[in-house]
Coordinates of C-alpha atoms in Angstrom, one line a residue:
X1 CA 73.7 16.3 44.5
X2 CA 73.3 12.7 42.1
X3 CA 70.0 12.7 40.7
X4 CA 69.5 8.9 40.3
X5 CA 71.9 6.0 42.0
X6 CA 72.1 2.0 41.1
X7 CA 72.3 0.2 43.8
X8 CA 74.5 -3.2 43.5
X9 CA 73.3 -5.1 46.4
X10 CA 70.1 -6.9 47.6
X11 CA 68.1 -7.2 50.6
X12 CA 67.8 -5.2 53.9
X13 CA 71.1 -3.2 52.8
X14 CA 69.5 -2.3 49.6
X15 CA 66.3 -1.4 50.9
X16 CA 68.3 0.8 53.5
X17 CA 70.2 2.6 51.2
X18 CA 66.5 3.4 49.1
X19 CA 65.1 4.6 52.2
X20 CA 68.4 7.5 52.4
X21 CA 67.9 7.7 48.6
X22 CA 64.7 8.7 49.0
X23 CA 64.9 11.3 52.2
X24 CA 67.7 13.1 49.7
X25 CA 65.2 13.1 47.2
X26 CA 67.4 10.9 44.8
X27 CA 65.7 8.3 42.2
X28 CA 67.2 5.1 42.6
X29 CA 67.9 1.5 40.7
X30 CA 67.6 -1.7 41.7
X31 CA 70.0 -4.6 40.6
X32 CA 68.4 -8.1 40.8
X33 CA 68.8 -11.7 40.5
X34 CA 66.4 -13.9 38.4
X35 CA 65.9 -15.2 42.0
X36 CA 65.2 -12.4 43.2
X37 CA 62.6 -10.5 41.1
X38 CA 59.9 -10.2 43.5
X39 CA 62.4 -8.8 46.2
X40 CA 61.3 -5.8 48.2
X41 CA 64.1 -3.8 47.1
X42 CA 62.8 -4.1 43.7
X43 CA 59.6 -2.9 44.6
X44 CA 60.6 -0.1 46.5
X45 CA 63.2 1.5 43.8
X46 CA 62.1 4.2 41.2
X47 CA 63.4 1.6 38.4
X48 CA 65.2 -1.7 38.3
X49 CA 67.6 -4.3 36.1
X50 CA 67.6 -8.0 36.4
X51 CA 71.4 -8.7 35.6
X52 CA 71.7 -12.2 35.7
X53 CA 70.8 -15.7 37.0
X54 CA 70.7 -16.5 40.9
X55 CA 74.0 -17.4 41.8
X56 CA 75.9 -14.3 42.7
X57 CA 78.9 -14.8 40.0
X58 CA 76.1 -14.4 37.3
X59 CA 74.3 -11.6 38.9
X60 CA 75.3 -9.6 41.9
X61 CA 79.2 -10.1 41.2
X62 CA 78.8 -9.2 37.4
X63 CA 80.7 -6.2 37.1
X64 CA 79.7 -5.5 33.3
X65 CA 76.3 -6.0 33.5
X66 CA 76.1 -3.9 36.9
X67 CA 77.5 -1.0 35.4
X68 CA 75.8 -1.2 32.0
X69 CA 72.8 -1.4 34.0
X70 CA 74.3 1.8 35.6
X71 CA 74.7 3.4 32.1
X72 CA 71.4 2.3 30.2
X73 CA 69.0 3.6 33.1
X74 CA 71.0 7.4 33.5
X75 CA 72.4 6.7 36.9
X76 CA 75.2 9.2 38.1
X77 CA 76.2 6.8 41.1
X78 CA 76.7 3.7 42.2
X79 CA 76.3 2.4 45.9
X80 CA 77.4 -0.9 46.6
X81 CA 76.6 -1.9 50.2
X82 CA 78.6 -4.4 51.6
X83 CA 80.0 -7.9 50.7
X84 CA 79.8 -8.5 47.0
X85 CA 81.9 -5.9 44.7
X86 CA 82.1 -3.4 47.9
X87 CA 85.6 -4.0 48.5
X88 CA 86.9 -4.8 45.4
X89 CA 89.2 -2.4 43.7
X90 CA 88.6 -3.6 40.1
X91 CA 85.3 -2.8 40.4
X92 CA 85.5 0.7 42.2
X93 CA 88.0 1.4 38.9
X94 CA 85.7 0.6 36.4
X95 CA 83.1 2.4 38.2
X96 CA 85.2 5.7 37.9
X97 CA 86.5 5.3 34.6
X98 CA 83.2 5.5 33.5
X99 CA 82.0 8.8 34.7
X100 CA 79.9 7.2 37.2
X101 CA 80.6 8.0 41.0
X102 CA 81.5 5.3 43.5
X103 CA 79.7 6.1 46.8
X104 CA 82.6 4.4 48.8
X105 CA 86.6 5.1 48.7
X106 CA 88.6 5.4 46.1
X107 CA 89.4 2.7 44.2
X108 CA 93.5 2.9 45.7
X109 CA 92.3 3.0 49.0
X110 CA 90.6 0.0 48.9
X111 CA 93.6 -1.6 46.8
X112 CA 95.8 -0.7 50.0
X113 CA 92.8 -1.0 52.8
X114 CA 90.8 -3.8 51.1
X115 CA 93.1 -6.0 50.7
X116 CA 94.1 -7.3 54.4
X117 CA 97.8 -8.2 54.0
X118 CA 98.4 -4.3 52.5
X119 CA 96.4 -3.0 55.1
X120 CA 98.4 -4.8 58.2
X121 CA 101.7 -3.2 56.3
X122 CA 100.3 0.5 56.0
X123 CA 98.9 -0.1 60.1
X124 CA 102.8 -1.1 60.7
X125 CA 104.3 2.1 58.7
X126 CA 101.8 4.3 60.8
X127 CA 102.7 2.8 64.4
X128 CA 99.1 1.3 64.9
X129 CA 99.5 -2.4 66.7
X130 CA 99.0 -5.0 64.4
X131 CA 98.8 -8.8 65.5
X132 CA 101.9 -10.7 64.2
X133 CA 101.4 -12.2 61.4
X134 CA 102.8 -12.0 57.7
X135 CA 102.1 -10.7 54.0
X136 CA 100.7 -12.8 51.3
X137 CA 101.7 -16.7 51.5
X138 CA 102.1 -18.2 48.2
X139 CA 101.6 -21.8 48.7
X140 CA 101.2 -23.9 51.6
X141 CA 104.5 -25.0 52.1
X142 CA 105.4 -21.4 52.4
X143 CA 102.5 -20.9 55.0
X144 CA 103.7 -23.7 56.9
X145 CA 107.2 -22.7 57.5
X146 CA 105.8 -19.0 58.3
X147 CA 103.0 -20.8 61.1
X148 CA 105.9 -22.5 62.8
X149 CA 108.0 -19.2 62.8
X150 CA 104.4 -17.6 64.4
X151 CA 104.0 -20.2 66.5
X152 CA 100.5 -22.2 66.2
X153 CA 97.9 -21.8 67.1
X154 CA 97.8 -19.6 63.6
X155 CA 94.6 -17.4 61.7
X156 CA 94.9 -18.0 57.9
X157 CA 92.8 -15.7 56.6
X158 CA 91.7 -14.0 52.9
X159 CA 93.4 -10.8 51.8
X160 CA 90.1 -9.5 50.0
X161 CA 87.8 -11.1 52.7
X162 CA 85.2 -10.2 55.4
X163 CA 82.1 -11.7 57.2
X164 CA 84.3 -14.0 58.6
X165 CA 84.8 -15.8 55.0
X166 CA 87.9 -17.4 54.1
X167 CA 89.2 -17.6 57.6
X168 CA 90.2 -20.9 59.2
X169 CA 92.2 -21.5 62.4
X170 CA 95.4 -24.0 61.7
X171 CA 96.5 -25.8 65.3
X172 CA 99.1 -27.9 64.4
X173 CA 101.9 -28.6 61.9
X174 CA 99.5 -31.7 61.3
X175 CA 96.2 -29.7 59.8
X176 CA 97.9 -26.5 58.6
X177 CA 98.0 -28.0 54.9
X178 CA 94.5 -29.3 55.0
X179 CA 93.3 -25.4 56.7
X180 CA 95.1 -23.8 54.5
X181 CA 93.6 -25.7 51.3
X182 CA 90.1 -24.9 52.4
X183 CA 90.4 -21.4 53.7
X184 CA 92.1 -20.6 49.6
X185 CA 89.1 -22.7 47.9
X186 CA 86.6 -20.5 49.9
X187 CA 88.0 -17.2 49.2
X188 CA 88.2 -18.0 45.6
X189 CA 84.6 -18.9 46.1
X190 CA 83.3 -16.1 48.1
X191 CA 85.6 -12.9 46.6
X192 CA 87.1 -14.4 43.5
X193 CA 90.6 -13.8 44.8
X194 CA 92.7 -17.0 46.8
X195 CA 95.1 -15.2 48.0
X196 CA 95.7 -15.6 52.4
X197 CA 97.9 -14.2 54.8
X198 CA 98.7 -15.5 58.2
X199 CA 98.1 -14.1 61.8
X200 CA 99.0 -15.1 65.3
X201 CA 95.9 -16.7 66.9
X202 CA 94.7 -14.6 70.0
X203 CA 92.1 -17.1 71.6
X204 CA 89.2 -15.2 72.8
X205 CA 89.7 -11.6 72.7
X206 CA 87.3 -9.0 73.0
X207 CA 86.5 -7.7 69.3
X208 CA 86.5 -3.8 68.9
X209 CA 86.0 -1.7 65.7
X210 CA 85.8 1.9 65.0
X211 CA 83.2 3.7 62.8
X212 CA 84.8 6.4 60.5
X213 CA 84.0 8.8 58.0
X214 CA 86.2 11.3 55.6
X215 CA 85.3 13.7 53.1
X216 CA 86.9 15.2 50.1
X217 CA 87.8 18.6 52.1
X218 CA 90.5 16.5 54.5
X219 CA 87.9 16.1 57.3
X220 CA 87.8 12.6 59.2
X221 CA 85.8 12.2 62.2
X222 CA 85.2 8.8 63.8
X223 CA 82.2 8.1 65.4
X224 CA 83.4 5.7 68.2
X225 CA 83.3 2.1 68.7
X226 CA 81.3 -1.0 68.8
X227 CA 81.9 -4.2 70.3
X228 CA 81.2 -6.9 68.1
X229 CA 82.3 -10.2 70.6
X230 CA 79.4 -12.3 69.9
X231 CA 80.3 -14.5 67.3
X232 CA 80.4 -18.0 65.6
X233 CA 83.5 -18.9 62.9
X234 CA 84.4 -15.6 62.9
X235 CA 80.8 -13.9 62.2
X236 CA 79.3 -11.3 64.1
X237 CA 75.7 -12.3 65.4
X238 CA 75.6 -9.6 67.8
X239 CA 77.2 -6.1 68.1
X240 CA 76.4 -3.1 70.4
X241 CA 77.8 0.4 71.1
X242 CA 79.7 1.7 72.7
X243 CA 81.8 -0.9 74.2
X244 CA 81.1 -1.3 78.1
X245 CA 84.7 -2.8 78.8
X246 CA 86.5 -0.4 77.3
X247 CA 88.7 2.0 79.3
X248 CA 88.9 5.7 78.5
X249 CA 92.0 6.1 77.5
X250 CA 92.1 2.9 75.4
X251 CA 89.2 4.5 73.6
X252 CA 91.2 7.8 73.2
X253 CA 93.8 5.6 71.8
X254 CA 92.5 4.0 69.6
X255 CA 90.4 6.6 67.9
X256 CA 93.7 8.7 67.4
X257 CA 94.9 5.6 65.5
X258 CA 92.6 5.4 63.0
X259 CA 92.0 9.0 62.3
X260 CA 96.0 9.2 62.2
X261 CA 95.6 6.1 59.9
X262 CA 92.6 7.2 57.8
X263 CA 94.2 10.8 57.0
X264 CA 97.8 8.9 55.9
X265 CA 96.0 7.2 53.2
X266 CA 93.6 10.2 51.9
X267 CA 90.7 7.9 53.0
X268 CA 87.4 9.4 52.0
X269 CA 83.8 7.8 52.8
X270 CA 82.8 5.3 55.6
X271 CA 84.8 2.7 56.7
X272 CA 85.8 0.6 59.9
X273 CA 88.7 -0.2 61.5
X274 CA 88.8 -4.0 63.5
X275 CA 90.6 -4.6 66.2
X276 CA 90.9 -7.7 68.7
X277 CA 91.5 -6.7 72.2
X278 CA 93.2 -8.8 74.8
X279 CA 92.1 -9.2 78.6
X280 CA 94.9 -6.4 79.9
X281 CA 93.2 -4.4 76.8
X282 CA 96.4 -4.3 74.7
X283 CA 94.6 -4.0 71.0
X284 CA 95.8 -5.1 67.8
X285 CA 94.6 -3.9 63.8
X286 CA 93.5 -7.0 62.4
X287 CA 91.7 -4.8 59.4
X288 CA 89.9 -2.3 57.7
X289 CA 86.5 -2.4 55.9
X290 CA 86.3 0.0 53.1
X291 CA 82.2 0.0 53.0
X292 CA 79.7 0.4 55.2
X293 CA 79.1 -2.5 57.3
X294 CA 76.3 -4.5 58.8
X295 CA 76.4 -3.5 62.0
X296 CA 76.1 0.5 61.5
X297 CA 72.5 0.6 62.7
X298 CA 73.9 0.5 66.4
X299 CA 76.4 3.9 65.8
X300 CA 73.8 5.7 64.3
X301 CA 71.2 5.2 66.9
X302 CA 74.0 6.3 69.6
X303 CA 75.1 9.3 67.3
X304 CA 71.8 10.7 65.6
X305 CA 73.9 10.3 62.5
X306 CA 72.4 8.8 59.4
X307 CA 75.8 7.1 57.9
X308 CA 74.3 6.1 54.5
X309 CA 72.9 9.9 53.7
X310 CA 76.5 11.2 54.7
X311 CA 77.8 8.4 52.1
X312 CA 75.6 10.0 49.5
X313 CA 76.7 13.3 50.7
X314 CA 80.5 12.9 50.7
X315 CA 80.6 11.2 47.3
X316 CA 79.0 13.9 45.8
X317 CA 81.5 16.0 46.8
X318 CA 79.9 17.6 49.7
X319 CA 82.2 18.3 53.4
X320 CA 80.8 16.2 56.6
X321 CA 77.8 18.0 57.9
X322 CA 79.2 17.4 61.5
X323 CA 82.9 18.1 62.9
X324 CA 84.3 15.7 65.2
X325 CA 83.4 18.2 68.4
X326 CA 79.6 17.7 67.6
X327 CA 79.9 13.6 67.4
X328 CA 78.9 12.7 71.0
X329 CA 77.5 9.3 72.2
X330 CA 73.8 9.2 73.5
X331 CA 73.3 6.2 75.5
X332 CA 73.4 2.6 74.2
X333 CA 72.5 0.7 71.2
X334 CA 72.1 -3.6 70.5
X335 CA 72.0 -5.3 67.0
X336 CA 70.7 -9.2 66.6
X337 CA 71.7 -10.0 63.1
X338 CA 68.6 -12.8 62.4
X339 CA 69.7 -15.6 59.9
X340 CA 67.7 -17.6 58.1
X341 CA 69.0 -21.0 59.5
X342 CA 68.6 -23.7 61.8
X343 CA 70.7 -23.8 64.6
X344 CA 69.5 -26.4 66.2
X345 CA 70.8 -28.8 63.1
X346 CA 74.6 -27.2 62.5
X347 CA 73.0 -23.6 61.5
X348 CA 72.3 -25.3 58.1
X349 CA 70.8 -22.4 55.7
X350 CA 66.7 -22.3 55.6
X351 CA 65.2 -21.1 52.6
X352 CA 61.5 -20.9 51.4
X353 CA 58.7 -19.0 51.4
X354 CA 58.0 -16.5 54.4
X355 CA 54.4 -17.6 55.6
X356 CA 53.7 -14.9 58.5
X357 CA 55.8 -12.0 59.3
X358 CA 55.4 -10.2 62.5
X359 CA 57.7 -7.3 63.6
X360 CA 58.3 -6.0 67.0
X361 CA 57.6 -2.3 67.2
X362 CA 57.7 0.7 69.8
X363 CA 60.3 3.4 71.1
X364 CA 63.9 3.2 70.4
X365 CA 62.8 -0.6 68.4
X366 CA 64.2 -0.9 64.5
X367 CA 64.1 -3.4 61.9
X368 CA 65.9 -3.4 58.8
X369 CA 65.1 -6.0 56.6
X370 CA 63.8 -7.0 52.8
X371 CA 61.6 -9.8 53.9
X372 CA 57.8 -9.6 53.5
X373 CA 54.9 -12.1 53.8
X374 CA 55.0 -14.2 50.6
X375 CA 58.3 -13.5 49.8
X376 CA 60.5 -16.6 48.8
X377 CA 63.9 -16.9 50.9
X378 CA 66.7 -18.0 48.2
X379 CA 69.1 -20.4 49.1
X380 CA 72.0 -18.9 47.2
X381 CA 72.8 -15.7 49.4
X382 CA 74.3 -15.0 52.9
X383 CA 71.5 -16.2 55.3
X384 CA 71.2 -13.0 57.4
X385 CA 67.3 -12.0 56.4
X386 CA 66.8 -9.3 59.1
X387 CA 68.4 -6.8 61.6
X388 CA 66.8 -6.2 64.9
X389 CA 67.8 -3.4 66.6
X390 CA 67.1 -1.5 69.9
X391 CA 68.8 1.4 71.8
X392 CA 67.9 3.1 75.3
X393 CA 69.8 5.0 77.7
X394 CA 71.5 2.2 79.4
X395 CA 72.6 -1.3 78.1
X396 CA 70.5 -3.0 81.1
X397 CA 67.6 -1.4 79.2
X398 CA 68.3 -2.1 75.8
X399 CA 68.9 -5.7 76.7
X400 CA 65.3 -5.8 78.4
X401 CA 63.9 -4.1 75.3
X402 CA 65.7 -6.7 72.9
X403 CA 64.1 -9.6 74.9
X404 CA 60.5 -8.3 74.5
X405 CA 61.5 -7.5 70.6
X406 CA 62.7 -11.1 70.5
X407 CA 59.4 -12.2 71.7
X408 CA 57.0 -10.3 69.4
X409 CA 59.4 -11.0 66.3
X410 CA 57.7 -13.6 64.0
X411 CA 59.1 -15.2 61.2
X412 CA 57.0 -18.5 60.0
X413 CA 58.0 -20.5 56.7
X414 CA 61.8 -20.4 57.5
X415 CA 63.9 -21.3 60.5
X416 CA 65.8 -18.6 62.0
X417 CA 68.2 -18.3 64.9
X418 CA 65.9 -15.8 66.8
X419 CA 65.6 -18.5 69.7
X420 CA 69.5 -18.4 70.3
X421 CA 69.5 -14.6 70.6
X422 CA 66.9 -15.6 73.2
X423 CA 69.2 -17.1 74.8
X424 CA 72.2 -14.9 74.7
X425 CA 70.1 -12.7 76.1
X426 CA 68.9 -14.3 79.5
X427 CA 72.7 -15.7 79.9
X428 CA 73.7 -13.8 83.1
X429 CA 77.5 -13.3 81.8
X430 CA 76.0 -12.0 79.0
X431 CA 74.0 -9.6 81.1
X432 CA 76.8 -8.9 83.1
X433 CA 79.2 -8.1 80.5
X434 CA 81.6 -10.7 80.7
X435 CA 81.8 -12.4 77.2
X436 CA 84.4 -12.3 74.7
X437 CA 84.6 -13.8 71.3
X438 CA 84.3 -18.0 72.7
X439 CA 81.0 -16.9 74.2
X440 CA 78.8 -18.6 72.6
X441 CA 81.4 -21.9 72.4
X442 CA 81.5 -21.3 76.3
X443 CA 78.3 -20.6 77.9
X444 CA 75.8 -22.2 75.2
X445 CA 77.9 -24.7 73.2
X446 CA 77.6 -23.0 69.7

C-alpha cells in the first residue's frame, strides 16, 4: 500500500480523498493556490505545498509544479480527483514516467476514452449504441457541413470536455458558426484543448450513467446506475441512484455493455459510462468519464462501497475487494450540488466570506464540503461548494429527508442555490419521477 499520496485538487473532493487515505493509514500532501492558503483540505492534510497563483493555469493545472511537489514531498502516488488534470493523458503519462502511481486509469485509456471523439469510435467498434455524430471537427466550415448532414439541432462538444463545459447547442445554419466559436473558446479555456465534435441533439432525454471499477487482475465490476437528468446548461444539479424509471431488462443490457467495453480496453480504476435515453428507453453512449465523479456518493450510499478507498487500493495493485455478485442495491440515495451562485440573478457566481455555516445531520444524511465558518470562497474555481446526500429505504423517504436537510442547511455570506433545490423537491412532477433533462426549463423556468 502507498505511504504518502499527493492530492492534485481542491475543495470537497480533496477533503474526501484525505479522509479515505486516513482510513487506510496513508499520509497525504495537499496542493493549493495562493487563493486557497486557508482551505480546509490544506488544514486536514499531513503536509501541503503551494503550487502557484490563484488562476487554475498557474496552480491546479500546472503539471510541472504539481509533479515537482510530489517528488519533493516523497509521494508515491497522486490522486487527481475530478476536473482539472484528472482526464489529462499527458499528465497521467508524466506521473507514470516519474515512477509515481496515478490513482486512475492508464494514460492510454484516458487517451482513448477521455477524448470524447475517440471514445465514440471505440464504442461503435464494440457494438455499444451511440448518438449519431462525427469525429473531431477541424473548423467551423467542416462542422457546418456535418451539421447539415446530421440535421439540426446539433450539440457541439469539447473532445476533452466534461461538466457541461465546451458544450453548446446549434439550432440552425445561421447560428452555427457563432455557437461553434463559443464552444471551442470555452474548451480552450477549461481544458487547454479546443478540439470539438458534433452529435445529434436529442431533446429532453433521460441522462443515465453507469459506475464501474476495474483492477489490474482483469476484474471489471459495475456498481449500477445513476439518474442525472436534473440539469441546467448540461451541468448536473441533482443525482439519484438507482434510476426509478429504468426497466430491468434495459438496466441489465446497459450493465453488460459497459463491462464489455471496459474489458475491451483493459480499463483499470474507477470510471463512468454516460448515456442519454429516450422515452422508449433506447439508450445511446455519449461519453466516458475516466475518473471519479462528483456524484459518486449516491453509488456509495446504495452499495456500501467506498469508491475512493477502492481507487487507492486498485492503484496500489490490489484486486477489487468485492465481486459483481456481491454488489447489491440497498435502498435509494439522492444528492444535491450546492453551488455558490445567485440563481435569481442569472446564476451569477458568488464569492466571499462564509459568515455562518450550519450543516444538517441525522441518520442517512451526509455532507461533503470544504467550507467552514470564516473561509473565503475564492472567485476563481467551479461554483460547487458542497454536496448534500441523503439515503433511505425508498425514493419518497429520500425526498422527505432532503427537504428537512435543506431546511437545516445554512450558508451565510454568499449566495447559494439551496432555495432552488428546495423548490425542486416540492415540485409534484419531480416527486412523481416525471422528469428529464428539460425539467428545470419546463417547470421552474430556469
